[in-house]
PDB file of C-alpha atoms and ligand atoms in Angstrom:
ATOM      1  CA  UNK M1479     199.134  94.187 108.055  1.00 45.00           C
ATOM      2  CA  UNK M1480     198.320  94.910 104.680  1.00 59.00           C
ATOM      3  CA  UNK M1481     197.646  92.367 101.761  1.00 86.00           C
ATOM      4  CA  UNK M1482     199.878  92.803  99.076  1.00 95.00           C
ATOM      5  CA  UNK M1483     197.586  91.174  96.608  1.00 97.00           C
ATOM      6  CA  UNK M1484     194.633  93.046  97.332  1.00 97.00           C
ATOM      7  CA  UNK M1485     196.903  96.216  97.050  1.00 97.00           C
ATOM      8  CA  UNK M1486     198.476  94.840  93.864  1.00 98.00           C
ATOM      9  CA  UNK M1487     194.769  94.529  92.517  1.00 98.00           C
ATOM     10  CA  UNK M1488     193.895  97.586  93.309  1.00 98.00           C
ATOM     11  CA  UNK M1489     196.834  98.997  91.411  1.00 98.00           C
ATOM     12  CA  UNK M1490     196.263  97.127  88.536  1.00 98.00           C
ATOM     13  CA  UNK M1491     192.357  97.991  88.357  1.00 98.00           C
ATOM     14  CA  UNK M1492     193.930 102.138  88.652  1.00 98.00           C
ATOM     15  CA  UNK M1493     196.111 101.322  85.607  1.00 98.00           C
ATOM     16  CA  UNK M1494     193.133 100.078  83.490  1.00 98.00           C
ATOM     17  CA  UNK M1495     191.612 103.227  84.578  1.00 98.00           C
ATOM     18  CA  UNK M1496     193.959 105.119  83.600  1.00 98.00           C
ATOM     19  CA  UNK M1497     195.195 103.304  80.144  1.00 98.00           C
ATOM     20  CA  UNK M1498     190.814 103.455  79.447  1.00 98.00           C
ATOM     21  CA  UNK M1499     190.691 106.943  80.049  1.00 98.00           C
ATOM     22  CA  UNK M1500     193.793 108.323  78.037  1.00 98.00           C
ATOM     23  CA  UNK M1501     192.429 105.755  74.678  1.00 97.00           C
ATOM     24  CA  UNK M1502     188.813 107.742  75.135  1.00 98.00           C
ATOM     25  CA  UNK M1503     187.413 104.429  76.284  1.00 98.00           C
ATOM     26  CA  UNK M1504     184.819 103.222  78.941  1.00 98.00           C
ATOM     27  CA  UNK M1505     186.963 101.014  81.258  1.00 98.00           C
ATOM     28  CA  UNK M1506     183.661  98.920  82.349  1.00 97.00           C
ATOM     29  CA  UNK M1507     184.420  97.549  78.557  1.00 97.00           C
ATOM     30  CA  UNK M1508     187.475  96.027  79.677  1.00 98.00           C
ATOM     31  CA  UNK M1509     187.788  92.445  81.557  1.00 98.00           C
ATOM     32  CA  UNK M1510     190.235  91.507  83.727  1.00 98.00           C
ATOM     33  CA  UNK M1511     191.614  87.527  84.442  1.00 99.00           C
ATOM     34  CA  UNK M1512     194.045  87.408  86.700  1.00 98.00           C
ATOM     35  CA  UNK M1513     196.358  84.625  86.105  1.00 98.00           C
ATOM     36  CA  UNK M1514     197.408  82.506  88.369  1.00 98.00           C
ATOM     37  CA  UNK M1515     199.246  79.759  87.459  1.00 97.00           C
ATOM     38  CA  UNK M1516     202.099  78.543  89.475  1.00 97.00           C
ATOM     39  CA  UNK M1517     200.211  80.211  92.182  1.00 97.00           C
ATOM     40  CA  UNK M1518     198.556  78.355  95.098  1.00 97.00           C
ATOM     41  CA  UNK M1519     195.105  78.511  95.612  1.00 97.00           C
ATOM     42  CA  UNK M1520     195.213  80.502  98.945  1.00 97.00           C
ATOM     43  CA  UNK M1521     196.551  83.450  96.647  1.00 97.00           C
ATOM     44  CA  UNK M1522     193.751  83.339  94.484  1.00 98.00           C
ATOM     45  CA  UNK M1523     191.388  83.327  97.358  1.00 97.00           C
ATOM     46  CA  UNK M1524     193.201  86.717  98.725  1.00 97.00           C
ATOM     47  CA  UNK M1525     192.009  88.052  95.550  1.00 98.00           C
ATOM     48  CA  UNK M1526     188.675  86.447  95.509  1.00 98.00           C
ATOM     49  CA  UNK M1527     188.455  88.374  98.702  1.00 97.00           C
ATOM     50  CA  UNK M1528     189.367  91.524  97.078  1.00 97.00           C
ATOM     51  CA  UNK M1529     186.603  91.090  94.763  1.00 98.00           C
ATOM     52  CA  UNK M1530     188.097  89.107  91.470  1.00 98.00           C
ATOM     53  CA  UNK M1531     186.409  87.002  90.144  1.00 98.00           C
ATOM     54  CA  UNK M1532     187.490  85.677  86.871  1.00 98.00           C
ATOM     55  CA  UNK M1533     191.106  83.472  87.316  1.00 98.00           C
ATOM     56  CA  UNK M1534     193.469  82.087  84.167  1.00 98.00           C
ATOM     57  CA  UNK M1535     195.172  79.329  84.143  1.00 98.00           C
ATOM     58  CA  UNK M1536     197.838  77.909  81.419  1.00 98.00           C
ATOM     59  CA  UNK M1537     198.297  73.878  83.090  1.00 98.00           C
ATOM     60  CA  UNK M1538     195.671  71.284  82.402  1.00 98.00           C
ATOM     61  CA  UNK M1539     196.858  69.556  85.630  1.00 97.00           C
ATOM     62  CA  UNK M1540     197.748  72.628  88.060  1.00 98.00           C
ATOM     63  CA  UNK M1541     194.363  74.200  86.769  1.00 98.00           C
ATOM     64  CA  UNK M1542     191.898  71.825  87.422  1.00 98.00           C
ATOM     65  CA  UNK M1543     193.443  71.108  90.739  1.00 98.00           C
ATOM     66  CA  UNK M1544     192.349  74.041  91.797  1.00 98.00           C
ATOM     67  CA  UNK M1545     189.505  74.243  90.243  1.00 98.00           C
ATOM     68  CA  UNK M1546     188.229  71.036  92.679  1.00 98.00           C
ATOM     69  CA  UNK M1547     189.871  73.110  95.797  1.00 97.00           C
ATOM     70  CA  UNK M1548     187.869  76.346  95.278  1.00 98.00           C
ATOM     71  CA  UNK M1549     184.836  74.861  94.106  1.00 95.00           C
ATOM     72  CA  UNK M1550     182.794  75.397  97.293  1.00 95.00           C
ATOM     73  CA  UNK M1551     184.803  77.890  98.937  1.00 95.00           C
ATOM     74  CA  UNK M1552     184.866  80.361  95.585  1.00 96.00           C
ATOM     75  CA  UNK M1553     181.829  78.955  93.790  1.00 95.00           C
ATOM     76  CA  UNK M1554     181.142  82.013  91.599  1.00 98.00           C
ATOM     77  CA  UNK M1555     184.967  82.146  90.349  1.00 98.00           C
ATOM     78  CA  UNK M1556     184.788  82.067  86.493  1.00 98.00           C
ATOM     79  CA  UNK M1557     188.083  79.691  85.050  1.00 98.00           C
ATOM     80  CA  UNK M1558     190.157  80.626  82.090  1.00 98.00           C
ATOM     81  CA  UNK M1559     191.821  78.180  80.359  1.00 98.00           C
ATOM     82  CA  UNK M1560     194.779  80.091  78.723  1.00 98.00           C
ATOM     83  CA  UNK M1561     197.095  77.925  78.346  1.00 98.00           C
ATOM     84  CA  UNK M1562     198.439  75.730  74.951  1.00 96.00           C
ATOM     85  CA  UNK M1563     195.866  72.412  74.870  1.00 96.00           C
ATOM     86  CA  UNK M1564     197.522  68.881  74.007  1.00 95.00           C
ATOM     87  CA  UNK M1565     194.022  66.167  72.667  1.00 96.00           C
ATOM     88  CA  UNK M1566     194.503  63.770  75.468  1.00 97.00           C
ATOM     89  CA  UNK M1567     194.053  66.819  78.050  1.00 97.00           C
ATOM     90  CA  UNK M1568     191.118  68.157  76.322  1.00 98.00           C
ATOM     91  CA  UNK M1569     188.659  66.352  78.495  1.00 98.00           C
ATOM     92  CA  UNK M1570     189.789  67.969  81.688  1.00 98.00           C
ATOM     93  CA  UNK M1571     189.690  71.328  80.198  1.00 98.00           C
ATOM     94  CA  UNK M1572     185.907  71.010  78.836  1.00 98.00           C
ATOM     95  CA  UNK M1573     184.827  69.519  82.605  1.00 98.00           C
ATOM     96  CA  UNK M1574     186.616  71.938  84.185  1.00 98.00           C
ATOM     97  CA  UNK M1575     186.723  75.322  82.792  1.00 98.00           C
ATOM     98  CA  UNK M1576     184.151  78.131  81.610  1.00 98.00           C
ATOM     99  CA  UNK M1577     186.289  79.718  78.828  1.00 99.00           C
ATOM    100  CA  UNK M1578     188.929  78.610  76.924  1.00 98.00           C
ATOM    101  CA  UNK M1579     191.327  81.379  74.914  1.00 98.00           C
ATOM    102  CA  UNK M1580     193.908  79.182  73.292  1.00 98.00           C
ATOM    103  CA  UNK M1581     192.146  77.426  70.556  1.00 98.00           C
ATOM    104  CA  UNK M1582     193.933  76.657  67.857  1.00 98.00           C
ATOM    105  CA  UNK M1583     193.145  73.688  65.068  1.00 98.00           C
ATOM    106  CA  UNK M1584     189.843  72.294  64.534  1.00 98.00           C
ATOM    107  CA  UNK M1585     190.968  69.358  66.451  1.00 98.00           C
ATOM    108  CA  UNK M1586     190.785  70.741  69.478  1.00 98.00           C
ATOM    109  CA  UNK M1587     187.503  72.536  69.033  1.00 98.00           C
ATOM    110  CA  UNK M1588     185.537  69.380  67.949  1.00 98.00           C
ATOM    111  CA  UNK M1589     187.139  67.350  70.674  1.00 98.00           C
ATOM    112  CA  UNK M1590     186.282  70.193  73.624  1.00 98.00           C
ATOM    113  CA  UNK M1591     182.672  70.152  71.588  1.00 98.00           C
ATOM    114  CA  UNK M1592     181.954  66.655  72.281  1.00 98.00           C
ATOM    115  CA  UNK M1593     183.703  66.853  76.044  1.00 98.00           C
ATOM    116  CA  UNK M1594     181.571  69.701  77.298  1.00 98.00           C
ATOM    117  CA  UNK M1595     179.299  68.046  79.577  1.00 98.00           C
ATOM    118  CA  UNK M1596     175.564  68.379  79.007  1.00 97.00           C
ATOM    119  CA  UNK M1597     174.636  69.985  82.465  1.00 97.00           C
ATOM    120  CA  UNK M1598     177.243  72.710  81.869  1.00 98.00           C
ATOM    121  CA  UNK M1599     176.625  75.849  80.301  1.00 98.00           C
ATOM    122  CA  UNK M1600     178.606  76.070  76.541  1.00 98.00           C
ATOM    123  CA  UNK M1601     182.003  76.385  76.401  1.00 98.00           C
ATOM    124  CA  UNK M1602     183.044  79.949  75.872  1.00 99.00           C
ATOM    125  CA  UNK M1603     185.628  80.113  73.792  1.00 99.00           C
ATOM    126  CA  UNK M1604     188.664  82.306  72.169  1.00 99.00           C
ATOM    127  CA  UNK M1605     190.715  81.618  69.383  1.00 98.00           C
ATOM    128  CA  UNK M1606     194.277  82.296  69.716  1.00 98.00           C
ATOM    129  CA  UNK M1607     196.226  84.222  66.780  1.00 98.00           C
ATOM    130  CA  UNK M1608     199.659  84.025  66.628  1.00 98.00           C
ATOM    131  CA  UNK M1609     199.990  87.946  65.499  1.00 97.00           C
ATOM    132  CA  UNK M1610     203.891  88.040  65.356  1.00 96.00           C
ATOM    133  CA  UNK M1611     204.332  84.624  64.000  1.00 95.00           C
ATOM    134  CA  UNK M1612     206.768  83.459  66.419  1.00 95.00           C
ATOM    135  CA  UNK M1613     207.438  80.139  65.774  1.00 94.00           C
ATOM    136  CA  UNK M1614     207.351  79.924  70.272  1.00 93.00           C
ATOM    137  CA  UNK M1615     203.762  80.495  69.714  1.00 94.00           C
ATOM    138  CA  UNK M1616     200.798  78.753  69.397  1.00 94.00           C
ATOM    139  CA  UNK M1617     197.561  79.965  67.403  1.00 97.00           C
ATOM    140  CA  UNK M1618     196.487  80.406  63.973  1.00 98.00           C
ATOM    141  CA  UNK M1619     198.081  82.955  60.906  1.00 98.00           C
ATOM    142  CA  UNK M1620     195.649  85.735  60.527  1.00 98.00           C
ATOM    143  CA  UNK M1621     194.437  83.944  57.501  1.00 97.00           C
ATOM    144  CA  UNK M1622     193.433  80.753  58.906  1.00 98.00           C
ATOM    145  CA  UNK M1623     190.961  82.678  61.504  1.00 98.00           C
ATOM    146  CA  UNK M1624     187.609  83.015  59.524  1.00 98.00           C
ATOM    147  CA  UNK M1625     188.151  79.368  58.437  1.00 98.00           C
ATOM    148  CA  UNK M1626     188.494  78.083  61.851  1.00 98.00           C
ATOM    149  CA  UNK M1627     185.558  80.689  63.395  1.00 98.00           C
ATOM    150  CA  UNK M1628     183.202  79.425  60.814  1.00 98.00           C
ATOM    151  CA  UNK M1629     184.066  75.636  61.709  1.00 98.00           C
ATOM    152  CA  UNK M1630     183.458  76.413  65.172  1.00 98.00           C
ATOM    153  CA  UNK M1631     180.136  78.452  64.734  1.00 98.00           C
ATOM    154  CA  UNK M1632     178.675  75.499  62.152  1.00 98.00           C
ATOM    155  CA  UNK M1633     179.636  72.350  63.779  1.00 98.00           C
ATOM    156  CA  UNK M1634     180.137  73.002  67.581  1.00 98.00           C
ATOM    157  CA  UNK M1635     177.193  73.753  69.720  1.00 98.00           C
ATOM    158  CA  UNK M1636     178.478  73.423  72.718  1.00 98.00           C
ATOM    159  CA  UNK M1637     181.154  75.925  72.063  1.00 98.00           C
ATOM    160  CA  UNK M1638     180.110  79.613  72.223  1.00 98.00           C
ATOM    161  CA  UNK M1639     182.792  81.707  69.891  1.00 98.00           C
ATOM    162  CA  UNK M1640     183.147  84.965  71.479  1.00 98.00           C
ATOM    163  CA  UNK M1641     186.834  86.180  69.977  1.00 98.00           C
ATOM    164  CA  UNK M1642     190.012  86.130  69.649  1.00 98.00           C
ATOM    165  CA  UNK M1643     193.265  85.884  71.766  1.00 98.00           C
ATOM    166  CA  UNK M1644     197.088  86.924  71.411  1.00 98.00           C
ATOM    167  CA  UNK M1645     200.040  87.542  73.204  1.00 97.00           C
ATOM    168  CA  UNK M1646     202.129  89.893  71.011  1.00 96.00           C
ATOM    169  CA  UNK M1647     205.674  89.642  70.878  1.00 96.00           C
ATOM    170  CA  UNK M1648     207.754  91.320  73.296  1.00 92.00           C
ATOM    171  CA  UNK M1649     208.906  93.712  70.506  1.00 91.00           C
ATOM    172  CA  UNK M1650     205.377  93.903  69.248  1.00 92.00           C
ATOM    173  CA  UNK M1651     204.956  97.774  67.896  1.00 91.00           C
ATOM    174  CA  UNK M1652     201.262  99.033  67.701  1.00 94.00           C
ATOM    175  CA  UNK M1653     200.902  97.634  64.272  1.00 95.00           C
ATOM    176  CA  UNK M1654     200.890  93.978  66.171  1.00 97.00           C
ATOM    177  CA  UNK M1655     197.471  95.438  68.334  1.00 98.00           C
ATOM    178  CA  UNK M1656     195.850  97.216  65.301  1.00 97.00           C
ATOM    179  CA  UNK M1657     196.192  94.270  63.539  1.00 98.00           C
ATOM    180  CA  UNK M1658     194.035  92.372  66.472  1.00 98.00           C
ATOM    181  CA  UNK M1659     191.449  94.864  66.228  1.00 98.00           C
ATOM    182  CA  UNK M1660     190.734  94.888  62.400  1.00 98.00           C
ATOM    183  CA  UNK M1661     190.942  90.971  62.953  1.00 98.00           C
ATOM    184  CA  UNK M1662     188.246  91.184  65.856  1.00 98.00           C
ATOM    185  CA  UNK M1663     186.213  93.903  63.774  1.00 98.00           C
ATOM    186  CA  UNK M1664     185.880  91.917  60.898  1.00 98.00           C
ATOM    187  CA  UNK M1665     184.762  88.449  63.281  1.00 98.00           C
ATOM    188  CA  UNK M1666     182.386  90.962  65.255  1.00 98.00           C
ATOM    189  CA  UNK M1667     180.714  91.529  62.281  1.00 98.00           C
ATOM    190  CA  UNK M1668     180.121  88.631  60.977  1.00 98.00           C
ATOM    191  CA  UNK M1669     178.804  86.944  64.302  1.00 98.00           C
ATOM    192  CA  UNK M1670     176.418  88.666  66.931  1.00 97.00           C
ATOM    193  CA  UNK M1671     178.381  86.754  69.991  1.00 98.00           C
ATOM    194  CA  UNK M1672     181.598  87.849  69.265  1.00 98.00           C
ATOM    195  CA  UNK M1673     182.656  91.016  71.707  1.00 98.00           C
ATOM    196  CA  UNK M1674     185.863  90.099  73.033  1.00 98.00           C
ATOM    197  CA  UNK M1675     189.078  90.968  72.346  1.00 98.00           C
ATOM    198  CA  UNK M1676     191.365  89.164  74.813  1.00 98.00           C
ATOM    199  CA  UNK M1677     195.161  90.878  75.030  1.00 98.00           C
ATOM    200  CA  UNK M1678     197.282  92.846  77.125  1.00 98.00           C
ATOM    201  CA  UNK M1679     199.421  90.809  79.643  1.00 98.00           C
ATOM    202  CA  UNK M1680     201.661  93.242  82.831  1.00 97.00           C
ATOM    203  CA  UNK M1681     204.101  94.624  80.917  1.00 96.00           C
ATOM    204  CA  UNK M1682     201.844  95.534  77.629  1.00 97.00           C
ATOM    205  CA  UNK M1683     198.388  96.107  79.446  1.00 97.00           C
ATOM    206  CA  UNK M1684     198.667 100.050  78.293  1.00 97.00           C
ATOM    207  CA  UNK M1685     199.452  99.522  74.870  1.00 97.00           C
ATOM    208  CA  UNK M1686     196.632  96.899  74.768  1.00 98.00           C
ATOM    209  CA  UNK M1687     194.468  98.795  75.914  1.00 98.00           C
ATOM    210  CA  UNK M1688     194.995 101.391  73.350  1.00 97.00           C
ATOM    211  CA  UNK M1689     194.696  98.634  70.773  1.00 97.00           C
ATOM    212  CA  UNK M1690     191.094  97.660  71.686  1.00 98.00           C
ATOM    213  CA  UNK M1691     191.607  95.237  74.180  1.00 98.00           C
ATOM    214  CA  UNK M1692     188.142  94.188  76.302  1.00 98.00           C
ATOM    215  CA  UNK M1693     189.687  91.476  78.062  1.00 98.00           C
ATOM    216  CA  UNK M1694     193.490  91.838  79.861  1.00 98.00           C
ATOM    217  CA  UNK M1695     195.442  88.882  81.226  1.00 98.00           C
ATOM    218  CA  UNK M1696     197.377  89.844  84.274  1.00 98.00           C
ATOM    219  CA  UNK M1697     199.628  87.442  86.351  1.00 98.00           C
ATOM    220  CA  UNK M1698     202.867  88.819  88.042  1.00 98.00           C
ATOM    221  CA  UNK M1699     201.241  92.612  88.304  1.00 98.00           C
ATOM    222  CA  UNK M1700     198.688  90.948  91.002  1.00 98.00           C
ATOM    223  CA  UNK M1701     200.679  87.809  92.014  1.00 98.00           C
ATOM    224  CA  UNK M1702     204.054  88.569  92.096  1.00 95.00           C
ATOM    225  CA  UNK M1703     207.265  87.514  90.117  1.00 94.00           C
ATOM    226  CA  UNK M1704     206.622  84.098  88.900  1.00 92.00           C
TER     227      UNK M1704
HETATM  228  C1  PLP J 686     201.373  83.975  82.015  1.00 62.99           C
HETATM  229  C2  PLP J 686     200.380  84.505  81.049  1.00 62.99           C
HETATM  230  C3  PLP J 686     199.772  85.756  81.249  1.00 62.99           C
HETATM  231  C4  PLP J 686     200.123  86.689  82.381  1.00 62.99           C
HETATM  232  O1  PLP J 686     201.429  87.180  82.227  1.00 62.99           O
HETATM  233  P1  PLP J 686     202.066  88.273  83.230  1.00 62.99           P
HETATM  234  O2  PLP J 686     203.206  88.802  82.460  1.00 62.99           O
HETATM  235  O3  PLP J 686     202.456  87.542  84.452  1.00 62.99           O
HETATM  236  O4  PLP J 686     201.020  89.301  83.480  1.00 62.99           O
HETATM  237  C5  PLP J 686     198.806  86.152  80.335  1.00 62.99           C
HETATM  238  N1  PLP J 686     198.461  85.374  79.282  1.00 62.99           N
HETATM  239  C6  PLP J 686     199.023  84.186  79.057  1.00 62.99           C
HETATM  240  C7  PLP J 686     198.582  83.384  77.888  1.00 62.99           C
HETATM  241  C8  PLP J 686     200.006  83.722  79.921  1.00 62.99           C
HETATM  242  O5  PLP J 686     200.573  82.536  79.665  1.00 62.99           O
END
């Protein structure tokens, strides 16, 4: 019988192939997190199997859950928190995870500062832009990012700032994407760590791609319909 996840992974890894290869780019610069929320943990261990390795998910509660299940079976799994962060759930988020793409305020990025246990390695973290300024959205306007990158590279050490996140509209034209990348161009250049662009979800991964994306988000592509 064959596994329909493995077979949707290797689909999915063919696609980012492809979508590298017709932007002229090296597809060993792109990442992919496959998201798995509202998915139990034996699904993510069908893809573990398959060779995945890095897993999203967007619910503090649902998340760390299986975080605790997987920890021995899937040790090497690296967690994404992707997901919008309310203050009293930061704590389970900076014990739990390894990156974090949906920061937002400086609230949340001093709290996860001063949550990230000592043992663990920094919190690797993204912050989230809200491109298309949907009001459905979380993240920052484009103009609030260098104020809230700085605050995170001067007064969080236990946060490591590697980019910046978005999930562009639905309608999103290329503009939304190239808008990203001069965002993320402009960050990368003004701190050494920052080499991740995180954006592209199923039904955009192409058009991400093309935009500049090193790090795609893929749920229902691998998983099924949610
Ligand atoms: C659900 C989700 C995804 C994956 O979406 P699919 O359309 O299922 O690929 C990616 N990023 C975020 C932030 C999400 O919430």
């Amino acid at each position: 019988m064959s596994n329909k996840i493995a077979d949707n992974l290797t689909q999915v890894r063919a696609e980012i192939r492809q979508a590298a290869a017709a932007a002229q780019r090296d597809a060993a610069d792109i990442n992919l997190v496959a998201v798995s929320k509202t998915k139990p943990a034996d699904a993510i261990e069908q893809a573990y199997a398959a060779g995945q390795r890095a897993f999203g998910e967007n619910y503090v509660q649902e998340g760390v859950a299986k975080v605790q299940q997987l920890q021995t079976v899937c040790s090497d799994i690296v967690w994404h928190f992707i997901g919008p962060i309310q203050s009293n759930k930061s704590r389970d988020v900076a014990e739990h995870f390894d990156w974090v793409q949906s920061i937002d305020r400086d609230k949340i990025a001093k709290r996860l500062n001063q949550q990230r246990p000592s043992h663990l390695p920094p919190l690797q973290v993204l912050i989230q832009v809200n491109i298309d300024d949907e009001s459905s959205k979380s993240g920052v306007q484009p103009e609030q990012l260098i104020g809230l990158a700085q605050f995170i590279v001067e007064h969080c050490d236990r946060l490591c700032l590697r980019g910046i996140m978005a999930i562009p509209s639905k309608h999103a034209d290329e503009h939304s994407y190239s808008a990203m990348r001069t965002l993320f161009s402009a960050l990368a250049t003004q701190y050494d760590q920052v080499d991740t662009l995180s954006m592209g979800m199923s039904q955009d991964l192409q058009q991400a791609i093309a935009g500049g994306a090193t790090m795609v988000r893929i749920g229902s592509a691998i998983f099924g319909a949610r």
